[in-house]
């Protein structure tokens, strides 16, 4: 422990633990705060922005504080930060859920106040996280010669820990321990980091011994502040491009993988681990670099060049043969890999050929993310040590310079989140955004060429721009780009994209089209009868339905089903993915006539609203006779928000007297959760058909004769006739009401069904969403 190298190694290990905990918190806090303010784009953007803003302010404040402390005091301050972060984490589920969501939920009615609310909720822990790097760097750097290497090592190990934290949190911790349990494990890591830092501090000599080193012969004077801030401006642009590329990569890979609950943390983990490995490589080479400024600038240009070169083969390699043949076929089908299939494939490894499902999972979760992200993100990390070498010219202000550079990068990333995430993807779409980023990256190549020693500086700069322009020009337009990644010719897809999602209506054969949201099939044309059933069952069973709320649009089957009752006067239909409606309008019977769709689009009672339906229930004042959520499979990202006991209870609270709530029942746990929430319920089962539960605050009886009588009534049959689906839908619906086995649940019988209150879906423990044993109950 006495040697300098051992001290830095121990500090880096502790910072790895800190990074692991930080990403555990980020993944989970973003999810909990999404329950508070909604899962719509504005809310998510504000959460991410507030998180990064706190890191930025913390980096700047930590850098200023660090240089006023001795090395030992700086390490002690780092320990205090880790201790405080861990303590805050322990109370965060209570603060973000019990206080913010349950008691202060009314604040979401004021969107202009949301950024301030999110910043206040996240400011303390993120400020402490941001301050930790400059504080620890100040404590570990003893001389200028090793400053860039020490800073780079600490940054790399912290980033590596963050990547591992992202992986382990989504693949194991949430499913095993829930949100609060996973946060508790993160807090233990913070406490371990604090304890380790106290140990390091105890072995660090007291006093400001580095002042003598700074004043020793040969120590360079600090450069003018303009030099530091010029580099900070460049690193801010780097942060903007990096975050913008990350958003674009996430969107592309989300389409590839088909919008899994694991996608966000998994891709973030790949991004951060590659970043960390690049930073470690930079540490090894930085001391040999005679011109660290050129290494940094050319490396930054290489990021966008590598991003383009990794994407273009996926766009242009032959689809029918070669490495993309199997992938292209997979993308073309409305089928994704479920976790239980991977588990079964792993069990088959003991003998026989390598299972096909594991080959596909390896491609989707490992090879494709690495192919797209590994080289560009490696370069992002690699250049970190070189910018530190360029700016670290005085050991007395190491903390400040680390803080300034880190803050600049973070605020560039914030701009990337706001400008790209909210504006560019919405206005330009993913392909055009990528083109813009590739061209913007050429600025680094131009600066490197002009700062170099070559006599041909200007031609070299022009060549950098030309290369970037050529690569950008090779990226196809929106329809061709997304048609390729749906395994389809461009004339067989209708594409719409905004900041929230990519939606395609894809022609599968001569008489069928599937709507896919971020690659995942949500519904189809002609309407799937099961979706129509979910819409019509409660309105046919309710004695006098007038006001209906539907969460989820798809192609409109559930909305049309809820309109089958002639007594219904108003249907509020909430959908987060606005492009769903756009592709339906643009379709306009392009491949085959869809009277059902025309009826859905023209029914004046159906009022589309593009926002989070759960949030609308919470903040709205209108009450409904019927509330229903369209069918989501639990393995879809964020599905837990619509299958939790708290959601069902919220829905009950928005009913008129005698009103009912319908939910699709994809798992046995969902069934028990709904029954635990509903005082009175009807549990529907029919072999080979969707299971569903209708719940209410008041007793009600199942009257299949009434449902069939209404279904056969002239007004309903006329609506079905207008939709061109009278025979197909009437037959399916009548068959369901005749065959369904219905169990009535009341408070007396509920205890027999819900034996274990701890094994339910809850807001803070979405068990089904992360249950790798889940199998679809209806195919």
JSON list of C-alpha atoms in Angstrom, two decimals, residues 132-328:
[
{"chain": "A", "resi": 132, "resn": "UNK", "atom": "CA", "xyz": [-15.85, 12.42, -7.03]},
{"chain": "A", "resi": 133, "resn": "UNK", "atom": "CA", "xyz": [-13.55, 12.24, -10.09]},
{"chain": "A", "resi": 134, "resn": "UNK", "atom": "CA", "xyz": [-11.70, 15.56, -9.61]},
{"chain": "A", "resi": 135, "resn": "UNK", "atom": "CA", "xyz": [-11.45, 14.92, -5.86]},
{"chain": "A", "resi": 136, "resn": "UNK", "atom": "CA", "xyz": [-9.93, 11.48, -6.31]},
{"chain": "A", "resi": 137, "resn": "UNK", "atom": "CA", "xyz": [-7.66, 12.69, -9.12]},
{"chain": "A", "resi": 138, "resn": "UNK", "atom": "CA", "xyz": [-6.35, 15.46, -6.87]},
{"chain": "A", "resi": 139, "resn": "UNK", "atom": "CA", "xyz": [-5.60, 12.93, -4.17]},
{"chain": "A", "resi": 140, "resn": "UNK", "atom": "CA", "xyz": [-3.82, 10.48, -6.47]},
{"chain": "A", "resi": 141, "resn": "UNK", "atom": "CA", "xyz": [-1.75, 12.79, -8.74]},
{"chain": "A", "resi": 142, "resn": "UNK", "atom": "CA", "xyz": [1.65, 13.59, -7.25]},
{"chain": "A", "resi": 143, "resn": "UNK", "atom": "CA", "xyz": [3.57, 14.88, -10.26]},
{"chain": "A", "resi": 144, "resn": "UNK", "atom": "CA", "xyz": [2.80, 16.33, -13.66]},
{"chain": "A", "resi": 145, "resn": "UNK", "atom": "CA", "xyz": [4.54, 13.62, -15.66]},
{"chain": "A", "resi": 146, "resn": "UNK", "atom": "CA", "xyz": [2.05, 10.95, -14.55]},
{"chain": "A", "resi": 147, "resn": "UNK", "atom": "CA", "xyz": [-1.03, 13.16, -14.28]},
{"chain": "A", "resi": 148, "resn": "UNK", "atom": "CA", "xyz": [-2.68, 12.13, -17.55]},
{"chain": "A", "resi": 149, "resn": "UNK", "atom": "CA", "xyz": [-2.04, 8.44, -16.87]},
{"chain": "A", "resi": 150, "resn": "UNK", "atom": "CA", "xyz": [-3.44, 8.56, -13.34]},
{"chain": "A", "resi": 151, "resn": "UNK", "atom": "CA", "xyz": [-6.50, 10.57, -14.36]},
{"chain": "A", "resi": 152, "resn": "UNK", "atom": "CA", "xyz": [-7.07, 8.29, -17.37]},
{"chain": "A", "resi": 153, "resn": "UNK", "atom": "CA", "xyz": [-6.78, 5.16, -15.22]},
{"chain": "A", "resi": 154, "resn": "UNK", "atom": "CA", "xyz": [-9.31, 6.41, -12.67]},
{"chain": "A", "resi": 155, "resn": "UNK", "atom": "CA", "xyz": [-11.70, 7.47, -15.43]},
{"chain": "A", "resi": 156, "resn": "UNK", "atom": "CA", "xyz": [-11.33, 4.12, -17.21]},
{"chain": "A", "resi": 157, "resn": "UNK", "atom": "CA", "xyz": [-11.98, 1.98, -14.14]},
{"chain": "A", "resi": 158, "resn": "UNK", "atom": "CA", "xyz": [-14.94, 4.10, -13.11]},
{"chain": "A", "resi": 159, "resn": "UNK", "atom": "CA", "xyz": [-16.38, 3.76, -16.60]},
{"chain": "A", "resi": 160, "resn": "UNK", "atom": "CA", "xyz": [-15.71, 0.01, -16.62]},
{"chain": "A", "resi": 161, "resn": "UNK", "atom": "CA", "xyz": [-17.57, -0.30, -13.32]},
{"chain": "A", "resi": 162, "resn": "UNK", "atom": "CA", "xyz": [-20.43, 1.71, -14.80]},
{"chain": "A", "resi": 163, "resn": "UNK", "atom": "CA", "xyz": [-20.65, -0.63, -17.77]},
{"chain": "A", "resi": 164, "resn": "UNK", "atom": "CA", "xyz": [-20.65, -3.69, -15.55]},
{"chain": "A", "resi": 165, "resn": "UNK", "atom": "CA", "xyz": [-23.28, -2.02, -13.36]},
{"chain": "A", "resi": 166, "resn": "UNK", "atom": "CA", "xyz": [-25.55, -1.48, -16.36]},
{"chain": "A", "resi": 167, "resn": "UNK", "atom": "CA", "xyz": [-25.22, -5.12, -17.43]},
{"chain": "A", "resi": 168, "resn": "UNK", "atom": "CA", "xyz": [-25.71, -6.68, -14.01]},
{"chain": "A", "resi": 169, "resn": "UNK", "atom": "CA", "xyz": [-28.55, -4.36, -13.02]},
{"chain": "A", "resi": 170, "resn": "UNK", "atom": "CA", "xyz": [-30.81, -5.18, -15.97]},
{"chain": "A", "resi": 171, "resn": "UNK", "atom": "CA", "xyz": [-29.83, -8.82, -16.42]},
{"chain": "A", "resi": 172, "resn": "UNK", "atom": "CA", "xyz": [-29.86, -9.86, -12.76]},
{"chain": "A", "resi": 173, "resn": "UNK", "atom": "CA", "xyz": [-30.38, -7.34, -9.96]},
{"chain": "A", "resi": 174, "resn": "UNK", "atom": "CA", "xyz": [-33.82, -5.96, -10.93]},
{"chain": "A", "resi": 175, "resn": "UNK", "atom": "CA", "xyz": [-35.29, -9.38, -11.65]},
{"chain": "A", "resi": 176, "resn": "UNK", "atom": "CA", "xyz": [-33.87, -10.85, -8.46]},
{"chain": "A", "resi": 177, "resn": "UNK", "atom": "CA", "xyz": [-34.26, -8.01, -5.95]},
{"chain": "A", "resi": 178, "resn": "UNK", "atom": "CA", "xyz": [-36.54, -5.37, -7.50]},
{"chain": "A", "resi": 179, "resn": "UNK", "atom": "CA", "xyz": [-35.75, -1.67, -7.68]},
{"chain": "A", "resi": 180, "resn": "UNK", "atom": "CA", "xyz": [-35.29, -1.06, -3.96]},
{"chain": "A", "resi": 181, "resn": "UNK", "atom": "CA", "xyz": [-33.20, -4.21, -3.42]},
{"chain": "A", "resi": 182, "resn": "UNK", "atom": "CA", "xyz": [-30.90, -3.38, -6.34]},
{"chain": "A", "resi": 183, "resn": "UNK", "atom": "CA", "xyz": [-30.43, 0.14, -5.00]},
{"chain": "A", "resi": 184, "resn": "UNK", "atom": "CA", "xyz": [-29.55, -1.31, -1.59]},
{"chain": "A", "resi": 185, "resn": "UNK", "atom": "CA", "xyz": [-26.77, -3.36, -3.18]},
{"chain": "A", "resi": 186, "resn": "UNK", "atom": "CA", "xyz": [-25.48, -0.23, -4.90]},
{"chain": "A", "resi": 187, "resn": "UNK", "atom": "CA", "xyz": [-25.37, 1.61, -1.59]},
{"chain": "A", "resi": 188, "resn": "UNK", "atom": "CA", "xyz": [-23.23, -1.18, -0.09]},
{"chain": "A", "resi": 189, "resn": "UNK", "atom": "CA", "xyz": [-20.72, -0.62, -2.89]},
{"chain": "A", "resi": 190, "resn": "UNK", "atom": "CA", "xyz": [-20.63, 3.10, -2.11]},
{"chain": "A", "resi": 191, "resn": "UNK", "atom": "CA", "xyz": [-19.98, 2.32, 1.55]},
{"chain": "A", "resi": 192, "resn": "UNK", "atom": "CA", "xyz": [-17.18, -0.07, 0.53]},
{"chain": "A", "resi": 193, "resn": "UNK", "atom": "CA", "xyz": [-15.64, 2.65, -1.65]},
{"chain": "A", "resi": 194, "resn": "UNK", "atom": "CA", "xyz": [-15.83, 5.12, 1.24]},
{"chain": "A", "resi": 195, "resn": "UNK", "atom": "CA", "xyz": [-14.18, 2.68, 3.63]},
{"chain": "A", "resi": 196, "resn": "UNK", "atom": "CA", "xyz": [-11.44, 1.93, 1.13]},
{"chain": "A", "resi": 197, "resn": "UNK", "atom": "CA", "xyz": [-10.81, 5.63, 0.58]},
{"chain": "A", "resi": 198, "resn": "UNK", "atom": "CA", "xyz": [-10.39, 6.15, 4.32]},
{"chain": "A", "resi": 199, "resn": "UNK", "atom": "CA", "xyz": [-7.80, 3.38, 4.29]},
{"chain": "A", "resi": 200, "resn": "UNK", "atom": "CA", "xyz": [-5.92, 5.05, 1.43]},
{"chain": "A", "resi": 201, "resn": "UNK", "atom": "CA", "xyz": [-6.11, 8.42, 3.18]},
{"chain": "A", "resi": 202, "resn": "UNK", "atom": "CA", "xyz": [-4.61, 6.93, 6.33]},
{"chain": "A", "resi": 203, "resn": "UNK", "atom": "CA", "xyz": [-1.52, 5.88, 4.35]},
{"chain": "A", "resi": 204, "resn": "UNK", "atom": "CA", "xyz": [-1.19, 9.27, 2.58]},
{"chain": "A", "resi": 205, "resn": "UNK", "atom": "CA", "xyz": [1.31, 11.73, 4.01]},
{"chain": "A", "resi": 206, "resn": "UNK", "atom": "CA", "xyz": [-0.37, 14.86, 5.43]},
{"chain": "A", "resi": 207, "resn": "UNK", "atom": "CA", "xyz": [0.26, 18.36, 4.17]},
{"chain": "A", "resi": 208, "resn": "UNK", "atom": "CA", "xyz": [0.38, 20.03, 0.79]},
{"chain": "A", "resi": 209, "resn": "UNK", "atom": "CA", "xyz": [3.48, 18.14, -0.33]},
{"chain": "A", "resi": 210, "resn": "UNK", "atom": "CA", "xyz": [2.58, 18.54, -4.00]},
{"chain": "A", "resi": 211, "resn": "UNK", "atom": "CA", "xyz": [3.21, 22.29, -3.81]},
{"chain": "A", "resi": 212, "resn": "UNK", "atom": "CA", "xyz": [6.91, 21.58, -3.56]},
{"chain": "A", "resi": 213, "resn": "UNK", "atom": "CA", "xyz": [6.74, 19.30, -6.57]},
{"chain": "A", "resi": 214, "resn": "UNK", "atom": "CA", "xyz": [5.00, 22.00, -8.56]},
{"chain": "A", "resi": 215, "resn": "UNK", "atom": "CA", "xyz": [7.65, 24.52, -7.68]},
{"chain": "A", "resi": 216, "resn": "UNK", "atom": "CA", "xyz": [10.57, 22.21, -8.50]},
{"chain": "A", "resi": 217, "resn": "UNK", "atom": "CA", "xyz": [12.89, 23.04, -11.41]},
{"chain": "A", "resi": 218, "resn": "UNK", "atom": "CA", "xyz": [11.45, 22.25, -14.77]},
{"chain": "A", "resi": 219, "resn": "UNK", "atom": "CA", "xyz": [7.85, 22.43, -13.70]},
{"chain": "A", "resi": 220, "resn": "UNK", "atom": "CA", "xyz": [6.01, 24.32, -16.43]},
{"chain": "A", "resi": 221, "resn": "UNK", "atom": "CA", "xyz": [3.91, 27.33, -15.68]},
{"chain": "A", "resi": 222, "resn": "UNK", "atom": "CA", "xyz": [0.17, 27.11, -16.17]},
{"chain": "A", "resi": 223, "resn": "UNK", "atom": "CA", "xyz": [-0.94, 28.22, -19.64]},
{"chain": "A", "resi": 224, "resn": "UNK", "atom": "CA", "xyz": [-3.40, 30.97, -20.27]},
{"chain": "A", "resi": 225, "resn": "UNK", "atom": "CA", "xyz": [-6.97, 30.13, -19.37]},
{"chain": "A", "resi": 226, "resn": "UNK", "atom": "CA", "xyz": [-8.03, 30.53, -23.01]},
{"chain": "A", "resi": 227, "resn": "UNK", "atom": "CA", "xyz": [-6.08, 27.36, -23.89]},
{"chain": "A", "resi": 228, "resn": "UNK", "atom": "CA", "xyz": [-7.96, 25.31, -21.33]},
{"chain": "A", "resi": 229, "resn": "UNK", "atom": "CA", "xyz": [-11.34, 26.66, -22.38]},
{"chain": "A", "resi": 230, "resn": "UNK", "atom": "CA", "xyz": [-10.61, 26.12, -26.07]},
{"chain": "A", "resi": 231, "resn": "UNK", "atom": "CA", "xyz": [-10.01, 22.45, -25.32]},
{"chain": "A", "resi": 232, "resn": "UNK", "atom": "CA", "xyz": [-13.11, 22.41, -23.16]},
{"chain": "A", "resi": 233, "resn": "UNK", "atom": "CA", "xyz": [-15.17, 23.75, -26.08]},
{"chain": "A", "resi": 234, "resn": "UNK", "atom": "CA", "xyz": [-13.85, 20.98, -28.32]},
{"chain": "A", "resi": 235, "resn": "UNK", "atom": "CA", "xyz": [-14.62, 18.37, -25.68]},
{"chain": "A", "resi": 236, "resn": "UNK", "atom": "CA", "xyz": [-18.13, 19.79, -25.38]},
{"chain": "A", "resi": 237, "resn": "UNK", "atom": "CA", "xyz": [-18.59, 19.16, -29.12]},
{"chain": "A", "resi": 238, "resn": "UNK", "atom": "CA", "xyz": [-17.23, 15.67, -28.52]},
{"chain": "A", "resi": 239, "resn": "UNK", "atom": "CA", "xyz": [-19.86, 15.12, -25.82]},
{"chain": "A", "resi": 240, "resn": "UNK", "atom": "CA", "xyz": [-22.60, 16.37, -28.14]},
{"chain": "A", "resi": 241, "resn": "UNK", "atom": "CA", "xyz": [-21.58, 13.96, -30.90]},
{"chain": "A", "resi": 242, "resn": "UNK", "atom": "CA", "xyz": [-21.06, 11.05, -28.49]},
{"chain": "A", "resi": 243, "resn": "UNK", "atom": "CA", "xyz": [-24.49, 11.36, -26.87]},
{"chain": "A", "resi": 244, "resn": "UNK", "atom": "CA", "xyz": [-26.17, 11.91, -30.25]},
{"chain": "A", "resi": 245, "resn": "UNK", "atom": "CA", "xyz": [-24.52, 8.80, -31.65]},
{"chain": "A", "resi": 246, "resn": "UNK", "atom": "CA", "xyz": [-25.56, 6.87, -28.55]},
{"chain": "A", "resi": 247, "resn": "UNK", "atom": "CA", "xyz": [-29.20, 7.86, -29.09]},
{"chain": "A", "resi": 248, "resn": "UNK", "atom": "CA", "xyz": [-29.00, 6.82, -32.75]},
{"chain": "A", "resi": 249, "resn": "UNK", "atom": "CA", "xyz": [-27.31, 3.52, -31.94]},
{"chain": "A", "resi": 250, "resn": "UNK", "atom": "CA", "xyz": [-29.86, 2.77, -29.25]},
{"chain": "A", "resi": 251, "resn": "UNK", "atom": "CA", "xyz": [-32.69, 3.35, -31.71]},
{"chain": "A", "resi": 252, "resn": "UNK", "atom": "CA", "xyz": [-31.13, 1.10, -34.36]},
{"chain": "A", "resi": 253, "resn": "UNK", "atom": "CA", "xyz": [-30.28, -1.69, -31.92]},
{"chain": "A", "resi": 254, "resn": "UNK", "atom": "CA", "xyz": [-33.70, -1.44, -30.28]},
{"chain": "A", "resi": 255, "resn": "UNK", "atom": "CA", "xyz": [-35.20, -2.23, -33.68]},
{"chain": "A", "resi": 256, "resn": "UNK", "atom": "CA", "xyz": [-32.71, -5.09, -34.14]},
{"chain": "A", "resi": 257, "resn": "UNK", "atom": "CA", "xyz": [-33.41, -6.64, -30.71]},
{"chain": "A", "resi": 258, "resn": "UNK", "atom": "CA", "xyz": [-37.15, -5.83, -30.71]},
{"chain": "A", "resi": 259, "resn": "UNK", "atom": "CA", "xyz": [-37.60, -3.49, -27.71]},
{"chain": "A", "resi": 260, "resn": "UNK", "atom": "CA", "xyz": [-36.74, -5.70, -24.75]},
{"chain": "A", "resi": 261, "resn": "UNK", "atom": "CA", "xyz": [-36.64, -4.56, -21.09]},
{"chain": "A", "resi": 262, "resn": "UNK", "atom": "CA", "xyz": [-32.96, -5.47, -21.21]},
{"chain": "A", "resi": 263, "resn": "UNK", "atom": "CA", "xyz": [-32.09, -3.37, -24.28]},
{"chain": "A", "resi": 264, "resn": "UNK", "atom": "CA", "xyz": [-31.35, -0.03, -22.59]},
{"chain": "A", "resi": 265, "resn": "UNK", "atom": "CA", "xyz": [-29.04, -1.36, -19.88]},
{"chain": "A", "resi": 266, "resn": "UNK", "atom": "CA", "xyz": [-27.43, -3.88, -22.21]},
{"chain": "A", "resi": 267, "resn": "UNK", "atom": "CA", "xyz": [-26.53, -1.37, -24.91]},
{"chain": "A", "resi": 268, "resn": "UNK", "atom": "CA", "xyz": [-25.41, 1.14, -22.29]},
{"chain": "A", "resi": 269, "resn": "UNK", "atom": "CA", "xyz": [-23.17, -1.56, -20.85]},
{"chain": "A", "resi": 270, "resn": "UNK", "atom": "CA", "xyz": [-21.58, -2.30, -24.23]},
{"chain": "A", "resi": 271, "resn": "UNK", "atom": "CA", "xyz": [-21.06, 1.44, -24.76]},
{"chain": "A", "resi": 272, "resn": "UNK", "atom": "CA", "xyz": [-19.41, 1.99, -21.37]},
{"chain": "A", "resi": 273, "resn": "UNK", "atom": "CA", "xyz": [-17.22, -1.12, -21.35]},
{"chain": "A", "resi": 274, "resn": "UNK", "atom": "CA", "xyz": [-15.88, -0.27, -24.82]},
{"chain": "A", "resi": 275, "resn": "UNK", "atom": "CA", "xyz": [-15.31, 3.29, -23.61]},
{"chain": "A", "resi": 276, "resn": "UNK", "atom": "CA", "xyz": [-13.40, 2.00, -20.58]},
{"chain": "A", "resi": 277, "resn": "UNK", "atom": "CA", "xyz": [-11.18, -0.32, -22.63]},
{"chain": "A", "resi": 278, "resn": "UNK", "atom": "CA", "xyz": [-10.34, 2.57, -24.93]},
{"chain": "A", "resi": 279, "resn": "UNK", "atom": "CA", "xyz": [-9.46, 4.74, -21.95]},
{"chain": "A", "resi": 280, "resn": "UNK", "atom": "CA", "xyz": [-7.12, 2.04, -20.60]},
{"chain": "A", "resi": 281, "resn": "UNK", "atom": "CA", "xyz": [-5.41, 1.78, -23.98]},
{"chain": "A", "resi": 282, "resn": "UNK", "atom": "CA", "xyz": [-5.01, 5.55, -24.01]},
{"chain": "A", "resi": 283, "resn": "UNK", "atom": "CA", "xyz": [-3.34, 5.44, -20.60]},
{"chain": "A", "resi": 284, "resn": "UNK", "atom": "CA", "xyz": [-0.76, 2.96, -21.91]},
{"chain": "A", "resi": 285, "resn": "UNK", "atom": "CA", "xyz": [0.15, 5.07, -24.94]},
{"chain": "A", "resi": 286, "resn": "UNK", "atom": "CA", "xyz": [-0.29, 8.64, -23.74]},
{"chain": "A", "resi": 287, "resn": "UNK", "atom": "CA", "xyz": [3.19, 9.06, -22.30]},
{"chain": "A", "resi": 288, "resn": "UNK", "atom": "CA", "xyz": [4.75, 8.09, -25.63]},
{"chain": "A", "resi": 289, "resn": "UNK", "atom": "CA", "xyz": [2.79, 10.69, -27.60]},
{"chain": "A", "resi": 290, "resn": "UNK", "atom": "CA", "xyz": [4.82, 13.73, -28.65]},
{"chain": "A", "resi": 291, "resn": "UNK", "atom": "CA", "xyz": [1.72, 15.53, -29.93]},
{"chain": "A", "resi": 292, "resn": "UNK", "atom": "CA", "xyz": [-1.19, 14.55, -27.67]},
{"chain": "A", "resi": 293, "resn": "UNK", "atom": "CA", "xyz": [-3.30, 17.27, -29.26]},
{"chain": "A", "resi": 294, "resn": "UNK", "atom": "CA", "xyz": [-3.13, 15.56, -32.68]},
{"chain": "A", "resi": 295, "resn": "UNK", "atom": "CA", "xyz": [-3.84, 12.14, -31.17]},
{"chain": "A", "resi": 296, "resn": "UNK", "atom": "CA", "xyz": [-6.96, 13.61, -29.56]},
{"chain": "A", "resi": 297, "resn": "UNK", "atom": "CA", "xyz": [-8.19, 15.45, -32.66]},
{"chain": "A", "resi": 298, "resn": "UNK", "atom": "CA", "xyz": [-7.62, 12.63, -35.13]},
{"chain": "A", "resi": 299, "resn": "UNK", "atom": "CA", "xyz": [-9.14, 10.19, -32.64]},
{"chain": "A", "resi": 300, "resn": "UNK", "atom": "CA", "xyz": [-12.26, 12.33, -32.38]},
{"chain": "A", "resi": 301, "resn": "UNK", "atom": "CA", "xyz": [-12.59, 12.48, -36.15]},
{"chain": "A", "resi": 302, "resn": "UNK", "atom": "CA", "xyz": [-12.12, 8.72, -36.20]},
{"chain": "A", "resi": 303, "resn": "UNK", "atom": "CA", "xyz": [-15.19, 8.30, -33.99]},
{"chain": "A", "resi": 304, "resn": "UNK", "atom": "CA", "xyz": [-17.61, 9.50, -36.65]},
{"chain": "A", "resi": 305, "resn": "UNK", "atom": "CA", "xyz": [-15.68, 7.81, -39.46]},
{"chain": "A", "resi": 306, "resn": "UNK", "atom": "CA", "xyz": [-15.81, 4.50, -37.58]},
{"chain": "A", "resi": 307, "resn": "UNK", "atom": "CA", "xyz": [-19.49, 5.00, -36.82]},
{"chain": "A", "resi": 308, "resn": "UNK", "atom": "CA", "xyz": [-20.22, 5.33, -40.54]},
{"chain": "A", "resi": 309, "resn": "UNK", "atom": "CA", "xyz": [-17.96, 2.45, -41.58]},
{"chain": "A", "resi": 310, "resn": "UNK", "atom": "CA", "xyz": [-19.58, 0.09, -39.07]},
{"chain": "A", "resi": 311, "resn": "UNK", "atom": "CA", "xyz": [-23.10, 0.96, -40.25]},
{"chain": "A", "resi": 312, "resn": "UNK", "atom": "CA", "xyz": [-22.61, 0.85, -44.02]},
{"chain": "A", "resi": 313, "resn": "UNK", "atom": "CA", "xyz": [-21.99, -2.92, -44.34]},
{"chain": "A", "resi": 314, "resn": "UNK", "atom": "CA", "xyz": [-25.31, -3.57, -42.59]},
{"chain": "A", "resi": 315, "resn": "UNK", "atom": "CA", "xyz": [-26.96, -1.36, -45.19]},
{"chain": "A", "resi": 316, "resn": "UNK", "atom": "CA", "xyz": [-25.24, -2.63, -48.32]},
{"chain": "A", "resi": 317, "resn": "UNK", "atom": "CA", "xyz": [-24.07, -6.24, -47.87]},
{"chain": "A", "resi": 318, "resn": "UNK", "atom": "CA", "xyz": [-26.14, -8.79, -49.77]},
{"chain": "A", "resi": 319, "resn": "UNK", "atom": "CA", "xyz": [-29.23, -9.75, -47.82]},
{"chain": "A", "resi": 320, "resn": "UNK", "atom": "CA", "xyz": [-29.83, -13.14, -49.41]},
{"chain": "A", "resi": 321, "resn": "UNK", "atom": "CA", "xyz": [-26.40, -14.62, -48.69]},
{"chain": "A", "resi": 322, "resn": "UNK", "atom": "CA", "xyz": [-23.33, -14.02, -46.59]},
{"chain": "A", "resi": 323, "resn": "UNK", "atom": "CA", "xyz": [-23.23, -12.84, -42.97]},
{"chain": "A", "resi": 324, "resn": "UNK", "atom": "CA", "xyz": [-26.54, -10.96, -43.15]},
{"chain": "A", "resi": 325, "resn": "UNK", "atom": "CA", "xyz": [-28.68, -13.70, -44.68]},
{"chain": "A", "resi": 326, "resn": "UNK", "atom": "CA", "xyz": [-30.02, -15.07, -41.40]},
{"chain": "A", "resi": 327, "resn": "UNK", "atom": "CA", "xyz": [-30.36, -11.62, -39.85]},
{"chain": "A", "resi": 328, "resn": "UNK", "atom": "CA", "xyz": [-32.26, -10.19, -42.78]}
]
